[in-house]
PDB file of C-alpha atoms in Angstrom:
ATOM      1  CA  MET K 902      35.506 -99.540 -59.318  1.00  0.00           C
ATOM      2  CA  LYS K 903      33.585 -96.462 -58.247  1.00  0.00           C
ATOM      3  CA  THR K 904      29.407 -96.865 -58.911  1.00  0.00           C
ATOM      4  CA  ASN K 905      27.742 -93.565 -60.345  1.00  0.00           C
ATOM      5  CA  LYS K 906      26.273 -92.866 -57.082  1.00  0.00           C
ATOM      6  CA  GLU K 907      29.222 -92.773 -55.264  1.00  0.00           C
ATOM      7  CA  HIS K 908      30.994 -90.281 -57.418  1.00  0.00           C
ATOM      8  CA  ARG K 909      27.838 -88.284 -57.366  1.00  0.00           C
ATOM      9  CA  ALA K 910      28.295 -88.051 -53.227  1.00  0.00           C
ATOM     10  CA  GLN K 911      32.236 -86.840 -53.662  1.00  0.00           C
ATOM     11  CA  LYS K 912      31.489 -84.280 -56.216  1.00  0.00           C
ATOM     12  CA  SER K 913      28.661 -82.877 -54.048  1.00  0.00           C
ATOM     13  CA  TYR K 914      31.025 -82.896 -51.144  1.00  0.00           C
ATOM     14  CA  GLY K 915      33.698 -81.258 -52.959  1.00  0.00           C
ATOM     15  CA  GLN K 916      31.825 -78.575 -54.004  1.00  0.00           C
ATOM     16  CA  ALA K 917      30.010 -77.998 -50.805  1.00  0.00           C
ATOM     17  CA  GLY K 918      34.076 -78.103 -49.650  1.00  0.00           C
ATOM     18  CA  ASN K 919      34.755 -74.794 -52.319  1.00  0.00           C
ATOM     19  CA  ALA K 920      31.695 -73.040 -51.128  1.00  0.00           C
ATOM     20  CA  LEU K 921      32.609 -73.690 -46.783  1.00  0.00           C
ATOM     21  CA  ILE K 922      36.444 -71.731 -48.215  1.00  0.00           C
ATOM     22  CA  TYR K 923      34.667 -69.016 -50.230  1.00  0.00           C
ATOM     23  CA  VAL K 924      32.330 -67.933 -47.544  1.00  0.00           C
ATOM     24  CA  LEU K 925      35.401 -68.352 -45.006  1.00  0.00           C
ATOM     25  CA  ILE K 926      37.123 -65.716 -47.203  1.00  0.00           C
ATOM     26  CA  ALA K 927      34.288 -63.545 -47.560  1.00  0.00           C
ATOM     27  CA  ILE K 928      34.030 -63.987 -43.784  1.00  0.00           C
ATOM     28  CA  ALA K 929      38.308 -62.839 -43.011  1.00  0.00           C
ATOM     29  CA  LEU K 930      37.995 -60.597 -46.238  1.00  0.00           C
ATOM     30  CA  PHE K 931      34.676 -58.000 -44.083  1.00  0.00           C
ATOM     31  CA  ALA K 932      36.718 -58.648 -40.928  1.00  0.00           C
ATOM     32  CA  ALA K 933      39.685 -57.428 -42.205  1.00  0.00           C
ATOM     33  CA  LEU K 934      37.577 -53.828 -44.176  1.00  0.00           C
ATOM     34  CA  SER K 935      35.855 -53.088 -40.958  1.00  0.00           C
ATOM     35  CA  PHE K 936      39.250 -53.055 -39.263  1.00  0.00           C
ATOM     36  CA  THR K 937      40.641 -51.040 -41.453  1.00  0.00           C
ATOM     37  CA  LEU K 938      37.306 -48.711 -41.477  1.00  0.00           C
ATOM     38  CA  SER K 939      37.595 -48.550 -37.516  1.00  0.00           C
ATOM     39  CA  ARG K 940      41.197 -47.363 -37.314  1.00  0.00           C
ATOM     40  CA  GLN K 941      40.781 -44.945 -40.374  1.00  0.00           C
ATOM     41  CA  THR K 942      37.571 -43.359 -37.559  1.00  0.00           C
ATOM     42  CA  ASP K 943      39.432 -43.452 -34.895  1.00  0.00           C
ATOM     43  CA  SER K 944      42.481 -42.093 -36.045  1.00  0.00           C
ATOM     44  CA  GLY K 945      40.784 -38.907 -36.668  1.00  0.00           C
ATOM     45  CA  GLU K 946      42.652 -38.024 -39.936  1.00  0.00           C
ATOM     46  CA  ALA K 947      41.198 -35.310 -41.669  1.00  0.00           C
ATOM     47  CA  GLY K 948      39.656 -35.169 -45.499  1.00  0.00           C
ATOM     48  CA  PRO K 949      36.914 -35.367 -47.638  1.00  0.00           C
ATOM     49  CA  LEU K 950      34.455 -38.158 -46.725  1.00  0.00           C
ATOM     50  CA  SER K 951      33.404 -40.894 -49.360  1.00  0.00           C
ATOM     51  CA  GLU K 952      29.682 -40.207 -50.771  1.00  0.00           C
ATOM     52  CA  GLU K 953      28.702 -43.725 -48.838  1.00  0.00           C
ATOM     53  CA  ARG K 954      29.905 -42.016 -45.346  1.00  0.00           C
ATOM     54  CA  ALA K 955      28.917 -38.343 -45.929  1.00  0.00           C
ATOM     55  CA  GLU K 956      25.210 -40.790 -46.839  1.00  0.00           C
ATOM     56  CA  LEU K 957      25.501 -42.251 -43.370  1.00  0.00           C
ATOM     57  CA  TYR K 958      26.049 -40.076 -41.263  1.00  0.00           C
ATOM     58  CA  ALA K 959      23.633 -37.106 -43.025  1.00  0.00           C
ATOM     59  CA  THR K 960      20.940 -39.859 -41.707  1.00  0.00           C
ATOM     60  CA  GLN K 961      22.722 -40.504 -38.179  1.00  0.00           C
ATOM     61  CA  LEU K 962      22.214 -36.507 -37.447  1.00  0.00           C
ATOM     62  CA  ILE K 963      18.623 -36.720 -38.541  1.00  0.00           C
ATOM     63  CA  SER K 964      17.661 -39.578 -36.262  1.00  0.00           C
ATOM     64  CA  TYR K 965      19.185 -38.530 -33.606  1.00  0.00           C
ATOM     65  CA  ALA K 966      17.196 -35.144 -34.028  1.00  0.00           C
ATOM     66  CA  ALA K 967      13.956 -37.381 -34.551  1.00  0.00           C
ATOM     67  CA  GLN K 968      14.722 -38.932 -31.476  1.00  0.00           C
ATOM     68  CA  ALA K 969      15.198 -35.944 -29.503  1.00  0.00           C
ATOM     69  CA  LYS K 970      11.568 -34.583 -30.950  1.00  0.00           C
ATOM     70  CA  SER K 971      10.131 -37.742 -29.895  1.00  0.00           C
ATOM     71  CA  ALA K 972      11.579 -37.926 -26.600  1.00  0.00           C
ATOM     72  CA  VAL K 973      10.341 -33.884 -25.988  1.00  0.00           C
ATOM     73  CA  ASP K 974       6.976 -34.694 -27.583  1.00  0.00           C
ATOM     74  CA  GLN K 975       6.374 -37.222 -25.328  1.00  0.00           C
ATOM     75  CA  MET K 976       7.564 -35.325 -21.887  1.00  0.00           C
ATOM     76  CA  VAL K 977       4.667 -32.970 -23.332  1.00  0.00           C
ATOM     77  CA  PHE K 978       2.482 -35.283 -23.507  1.00  0.00           C
ATOM     78  CA  SER K 979       2.425 -36.272 -20.386  1.00  0.00           C
ATOM     79  CA  GLY K 980       1.870 -32.989 -18.815  1.00  0.00           C
ATOM     80  CA  ALA K 981       5.438 -31.155 -19.360  1.00  0.00           C
ATOM     81  CA  ARG K 982       5.111 -27.460 -20.171  1.00  0.00           C
ATOM     82  CA  ILE K 983       7.718 -26.133 -22.994  1.00  0.00           C
ATOM     83  CA  GLY K 984       8.803 -23.468 -20.252  1.00  0.00           C
ATOM     84  CA  GLU K 985       9.423 -25.700 -17.822  1.00  0.00           C
ATOM     85  CA  LEU K 986      11.776 -27.914 -19.752  1.00  0.00           C
ATOM     86  CA  ASP K 987      15.349 -28.719 -18.073  1.00  0.00           C
ATOM     87  CA  PHE K 988      18.509 -29.206 -20.541  1.00  0.00           C
ATOM     88  CA  ILE K 989      20.847 -29.952 -17.222  1.00  0.00           C
ATOM     89  CA  ASP K 990      23.388 -31.493 -18.755  1.00  0.00           C
ATOM     90  CA  PRO K 991      24.138 -35.603 -17.516  1.00  0.00           C
ATOM     91  CA  SER K 992      27.839 -35.032 -16.301  1.00  0.00           C
ATOM     92  CA  ASP K 993      25.997 -32.037 -13.757  1.00  0.00           C
ATOM     93  CA  ALA K 994      26.218 -32.519  -9.784  1.00  0.00           C
ATOM     94  CA  ASN K 995      22.970 -31.504  -9.604  1.00  0.00           C
ATOM     95  CA  PHE K 996      21.306 -33.551 -12.817  1.00  0.00           C
ATOM     96  CA  ASN K 997      20.260 -36.063 -10.122  1.00  0.00           C
ATOM     97  CA  ALA K 998      19.449 -33.753  -7.205  1.00  0.00           C
ATOM     98  CA  GLY K 999      16.044 -31.989  -6.614  1.00  0.00           C
ATOM     99  CA  THR K1000      12.550 -33.083  -6.333  1.00  0.00           C
ATOM    100  CA  GLN K1001      10.393 -36.255  -8.340  1.00  0.00           C
ATOM    101  CA  LYS K1002       9.320 -33.097 -10.422  1.00  0.00           C
ATOM    102  CA  ASP K1003      12.842 -31.336 -11.493  1.00  0.00           C
ATOM    103  CA  ARG K1004      13.789 -34.900 -12.123  1.00  0.00           C
ATOM    104  CA  THR K1005      10.644 -35.860 -14.850  1.00  0.00           C
ATOM    105  CA  ASN K1006      10.629 -32.358 -16.561  1.00  0.00           C
ATOM    106  CA  ARG K1007      14.704 -33.432 -17.292  1.00  0.00           C
ATOM    107  CA  VAL K1008      15.314 -33.938 -21.025  1.00  0.00           C
ATOM    108  CA  PHE K1009      18.477 -36.094 -20.671  1.00  0.00           C
ATOM    109  CA  HIS K1010      16.908 -38.156 -16.985  1.00  0.00           C
ATOM    110  CA  PRO K1011      15.716 -41.057 -17.218  1.00  0.00           C
ATOM    111  CA  GLU K1012      12.555 -40.226 -15.146  1.00  0.00           C
ATOM    112  CA  GLY K1013      12.197 -37.494 -17.961  1.00  0.00           C
ATOM    113  CA  GLY K1014      12.631 -37.666 -20.776  1.00  0.00           C
ATOM    114  CA  GLY K1015      15.440 -40.209 -20.968  1.00  0.00           C
ATOM    115  CA  LEU K1016      16.938 -39.077 -24.424  1.00  0.00           C
ATOM    116  CA  VAL K1017      20.686 -40.605 -24.595  1.00  0.00           C
ATOM    117  CA  LYS K1018      22.882 -36.983 -24.667  1.00  0.00           C
ATOM    118  CA  GLY K1019      24.663 -37.531 -28.665  1.00  0.00           C
ATOM    119  CA  ARG K1020      27.906 -36.685 -30.110  1.00  0.00           C
ATOM    120  CA  LEU K1021      29.327 -36.406 -33.009  1.00  0.00           C
ATOM    121  CA  PRO K1022      32.071 -38.001 -34.795  1.00  0.00           C
ATOM    122  CA  ASN K1023      35.369 -36.564 -35.472  1.00  0.00           C
ATOM    123  CA  GLU K1024      34.327 -37.318 -39.430  1.00  0.00           C
ATOM    124  CA  VAL K1025      31.662 -35.222 -39.031  1.00  0.00           C
ATOM    125  CA  THR K1026      33.335 -32.629 -38.468  1.00  0.00           C
ATOM    126  CA  ASP K1027      35.095 -29.729 -39.424  1.00  0.00           C
ATOM    127  CA  GLN K1028      35.776 -27.547 -36.096  1.00  0.00           C
ATOM    128  CA  THR K1029      36.782 -23.890 -37.078  1.00  0.00           C
ATOM    129  CA  SER K1030      35.670 -22.445 -33.226  1.00  0.00           C
ATOM    130  CA  THR K1031      35.972 -23.694 -29.652  1.00  0.00           C
ATOM    131  CA  THR K1032      33.732 -20.631 -28.867  1.00  0.00           C
ATOM    132  CA  PRO K1033      32.036 -23.372 -28.277  1.00  0.00           C
ATOM    133  CA  VAL K1034      33.678 -26.589 -29.635  1.00  0.00           C
ATOM    134  CA  ALA K1035      31.817 -29.005 -32.254  1.00  0.00           C
ATOM    135  CA  GLY K1036      28.785 -30.835 -31.213  1.00  0.00           C
ATOM    136  CA  TRP K1037      25.380 -30.648 -30.158  1.00  0.00           C
ATOM    137  CA  TYR K1038      23.440 -28.122 -28.169  1.00  0.00           C
ATOM    138  CA  LEU K1039      19.963 -28.596 -26.908  1.00  0.00           C
ATOM    139  CA  GLY K1040      18.242 -25.408 -24.906  1.00  0.00           C
ATOM    140  CA  ARG K1041      15.082 -23.193 -25.013  1.00  0.00           C
ATOM    141  CA  PHE K1042      17.334 -19.498 -25.397  1.00  0.00           C
ATOM    142  CA  ASN K1043      15.644 -17.659 -28.772  1.00  0.00           C
ATOM    143  CA  ASN K1044      12.337 -17.232 -30.905  1.00  0.00           C
ATOM    144  CA  VAL K1045      11.897 -18.869 -34.248  1.00  0.00           C
ATOM    145  CA  GLU K1046       9.855 -16.565 -36.363  1.00  0.00           C
ATOM    146  CA  TRP K1047       7.158 -18.746 -37.826  1.00  0.00           C
ATOM    147  CA  THR K1048       6.586 -20.676 -35.332  1.00  0.00           C
ATOM    148  CA  ARG K1049       3.042 -20.272 -33.291  1.00  0.00           C
ATOM    149  CA  GLY K1050       4.537 -17.789 -30.334  1.00  0.00           C
ATOM    150  CA  THR K1051       7.074 -15.831 -29.078  1.00  0.00           C
ATOM    151  CA  ASP K1052       8.333 -17.561 -26.227  1.00  0.00           C
ATOM    152  CA  ASP K1053      11.579 -19.627 -26.970  1.00  0.00           C
ATOM    153  CA  ASP K1054      11.391 -22.454 -29.000  1.00  0.00           C
ATOM    154  CA  VAL K1055      12.947 -25.853 -27.891  1.00  0.00           C
ATOM    155  CA  ILE K1056      15.953 -25.884 -30.640  1.00  0.00           C
ATOM    156  CA  LEU K1057      18.722 -28.584 -30.817  1.00  0.00           C
ATOM    157  CA  VAL K1058      22.086 -27.869 -33.361  1.00  0.00           C
ATOM    158  CA  ALA K1059      24.956 -30.077 -34.404  1.00  0.00           C
ATOM    159  CA  TYR K1060      27.341 -27.429 -34.548  1.00  0.00           C
ATOM    160  CA  GLN K1061      30.391 -27.109 -36.878  1.00  0.00           C
ATOM    161  CA  ILE K1062      29.374 -30.175 -38.935  1.00  0.00           C
ATOM    162  CA  SER K1063      31.158 -31.331 -42.668  1.00  0.00           C
ATOM    163  CA  GLN K1064      30.087 -29.065 -45.922  1.00  0.00           C
ATOM    164  CA  ASP K1065      29.833 -32.619 -47.438  1.00  0.00           C
ATOM    165  CA  VAL K1066      27.779 -33.778 -44.391  1.00  0.00           C
ATOM    166  CA  CYS K1067      25.548 -30.589 -44.371  1.00  0.00           C
ATOM    167  CA  GLY K1068      24.699 -31.131 -47.615  1.00  0.00           C
ATOM    168  CA  ARG K1069      23.754 -34.109 -48.074  1.00  0.00           C
ATOM    169  CA  ILE K1070      21.349 -33.649 -45.167  1.00  0.00           C
ATOM    170  CA  ASN K1071      19.211 -31.050 -46.686  1.00  0.00           C
ATOM    171  CA  ASP K1072      19.449 -33.111 -49.766  1.00  0.00           C
ATOM    172  CA  LYS K1073      17.421 -35.787 -48.155  1.00  0.00           C
ATOM    173  CA  ILE K1074      14.961 -33.164 -46.008  1.00  0.00           C
ATOM    174  CA  LYS K1075      14.012 -31.268 -49.309  1.00  0.00           C
ATOM    175  CA  GLY K1076      15.902 -33.013 -52.052  1.00  0.00           C
ATOM    176  CA  SER K1077      18.432 -29.931 -52.650  1.00  0.00           C
ATOM    177  CA  SER K1078      22.103 -30.543 -51.334  1.00  0.00           C
ATOM    178  CA  ALA K1079      21.528 -26.268 -51.531  1.00  0.00           C
ATOM    179  CA  ILE K1080      22.406 -24.610 -48.150  1.00  0.00           C
ATOM    180  CA  PRO K1081      21.166 -21.810 -47.104  1.00  0.00           C
ATOM    181  CA  VAL K1082      22.910 -18.522 -45.138  1.00  0.00           C
ATOM    182  CA  VAL K1083      22.656 -17.355 -42.286  1.00  0.00           C
ATOM    183  CA  GLY K1084      23.550 -13.778 -41.901  1.00  0.00           C
ATOM    184  CA  THR K1085      25.044 -13.997 -38.537  1.00  0.00           C
ATOM    185  CA  ALA K1086      26.784 -15.852 -36.921  1.00  0.00           C
ATOM    186  CA  LEU K1087      25.516 -19.196 -35.901  1.00  0.00           C
ATOM    187  CA  LYS K1088      25.812 -20.030 -32.709  1.00  0.00           C
ATOM    188  CA  THR K1089      23.387 -16.549 -31.540  1.00  0.00           C
ATOM    189  CA  VAL K1090      20.866 -17.778 -33.586  1.00  0.00           C
ATOM    190  CA  PHE K1091      20.960 -21.700 -32.222  1.00  0.00           C
ATOM    191  CA  ILE K1092      23.586 -22.466 -29.177  1.00  0.00           C
ATOM    192  CA  ASP K1093      22.423 -21.294 -25.481  1.00  0.00           C
ATOM    193  CA  GLY K1094      24.423 -18.224 -24.529  1.00  0.00           C
ATOM    194  CA  SER K1095      25.676 -19.379 -21.325  1.00  0.00           C
ATOM    195  CA  PHE K1096      28.176 -21.788 -23.781  1.00  0.00           C
ATOM    196  CA  HIS K1097      29.476 -18.609 -25.633  1.00  0.00           C
ATOM    197  CA  VAL K1098      30.085 -14.913 -24.795  1.00  0.00           C
ATOM    198  CA  ALA K1099      28.110 -13.435 -27.919  1.00  0.00           C
ATOM    199  CA  GLY K1100      24.524 -13.370 -26.442  1.00  0.00           C
ATOM    200  CA  ASN K1101      21.297 -14.341 -28.315  1.00  0.00           C
ATOM    201  CA  VAL K1102      19.455 -13.762 -31.603  1.00  0.00           C
ATOM    202  CA  ASP K1103      15.609 -14.966 -32.868  1.00  0.00           C
ATOM    203  CA  LEU K1104      16.047 -16.391 -35.839  1.00  0.00           C
ATOM    204  CA  THR K1105      14.073 -14.175 -38.548  1.00  0.00           C
ATOM    205  CA  THR K1106      12.615 -15.768 -41.412  1.00  0.00           C
ATOM    206  CA  ASP K1107       9.623 -13.835 -42.775  1.00  0.00           C
ATOM    207  CA  PRO K1108      10.590 -13.082 -46.271  1.00  0.00           C
ATOM    208  CA  SER K1109       8.819  -9.541 -46.704  1.00  0.00           C
ATOM    209  CA  GLY K1110      11.264  -8.143 -44.615  1.00  0.00           C
ATOM    210  CA  SER K1111      14.550  -8.578 -43.946  1.00  0.00           C
ATOM    211  CA  PRO K1112      15.221 -11.583 -42.504  1.00  0.00           C
ATOM    212  CA  LEU K1113      18.352 -13.398 -41.184  1.00  0.00           C
ATOM    213  CA  CYS K1114      17.208 -16.642 -42.945  1.00  0.00           C
ATOM    214  CA  ALA K1115      14.690 -16.385 -45.771  1.00  0.00           C
ATOM    215  CA  ASP K1116      15.042 -19.755 -47.163  1.00  0.00           C
ATOM    216  CA  CYS K1117      14.242 -21.283 -42.983  1.00  0.00           C
ATOM    217  CA  HIS K1118      10.817 -19.643 -43.257  1.00  0.00           C
ATOM    218  CA  GLU K1119       8.212 -22.417 -41.981  1.00  0.00           C
ATOM    219  CA  ILE K1120      10.831 -25.305 -42.104  1.00  0.00           C
ATOM    220  CA  ALA K1121      11.717 -27.338 -38.755  1.00  0.00           C
ATOM    221  CA  SER K1122      15.050 -28.521 -39.859  1.00  0.00           C
ATOM    222  CA  LEU K1123      17.374 -27.636 -42.142  1.00  0.00           C
ATOM    223  CA  CYS K1124      21.202 -27.096 -41.838  1.00  0.00           C
ATOM    224  CA  VAL K1125      22.796 -23.712 -42.850  1.00  0.00           C
ATOM    225  CA  SER K1126      25.903 -22.049 -42.919  1.00  0.00           C
ATOM    226  CA  ASN K1127      27.640 -18.657 -41.861  1.00  0.00           C
ATOM    227  CA  ALA K1128      28.065 -15.949 -44.523  1.00  0.00           C
ATOM    228  CA  ALA K1129      31.608 -16.341 -44.252  1.00  0.00           C
ATOM    229  CA  LEU K1130      31.128 -19.999 -45.343  1.00  0.00           C
ATOM    230  CA  THR K1131      32.929 -21.414 -42.821  1.00  0.00           C
ATOM    231  CA  GLU K1132      31.189 -22.968 -40.430  1.00  0.00           C
ATOM    232  CA  TYR K1133      28.106 -25.121 -40.725  1.00  0.00           C
ATOM    233  CA  ALA K1134      25.139 -26.127 -38.469  1.00  0.00           C
ATOM    234  CA  PHE K1135      22.181 -28.224 -38.668  1.00  0.00           C
ATOM    235  CA  TYR K1136      19.446 -27.345 -36.691  1.00  0.00           C
ATOM    236  CA  SER K1137      15.845 -28.566 -35.542  1.00  0.00           C
ATOM    237  CA  VAL K1138      13.237 -27.137 -33.969  1.00  0.00           C
ATOM    238  CA  ILE K1139      11.929 -29.619 -31.019  1.00  0.00           C
ATOM    239  CA  ALA K1140       9.043 -28.034 -29.628  1.00  0.00           C
ATOM    240  CA  ASP K1141       8.156 -24.151 -30.526  1.00  0.00           C
ATOM    241  CA  GLN K1142       5.489 -22.408 -28.183  1.00  0.00           C
TER     242      GLN K1142
END
């Protein structure tokens, strides 16, 4: 005949065993869910993002812009001049060429800014044009009207992203998901002309004139659309001069 102590021990053992089974089931379900999500992400299937995923991607894009600004700020703090910053792509044959000073002026080079070149996930993009393709672009090619001078500023842009993510970005930045319109092709304002043949124009923002984007006035980071509402881009003024 078992004592009360033995009964309690057996009961505790049974409860511990049940708890372990529940933990193992939870791990299995989580693994299955993770596998399903990875399959959906890797497949590149088009479709609207869930609110949670749009929120996550918006946070990731804002975070990358912050990383880019931090890298450039550190370069300037260390003595690099904004006008001498080099945005040569890591895949370029001349990426490691030149003098040490040349390399320290390169934003993506380990001896310079050390910024990792960004890549937009397939779910984030909504590509309607391949000139240029959807992606991250960083360079110094035009002036934003409200910045301190008239020299070309350093601008980062996530080009041709989805409307859902664009609205989420603005909600995080300015508390509203409304997307301002830029009155010309987005690539001419936010992407270096070396990636397209349309040339570049300055971003005018002064509400007292006839600006391309009055809602962009004195806002360093914002997601905008073209007039036709067919393209969306998240820009960030990384360094102004």
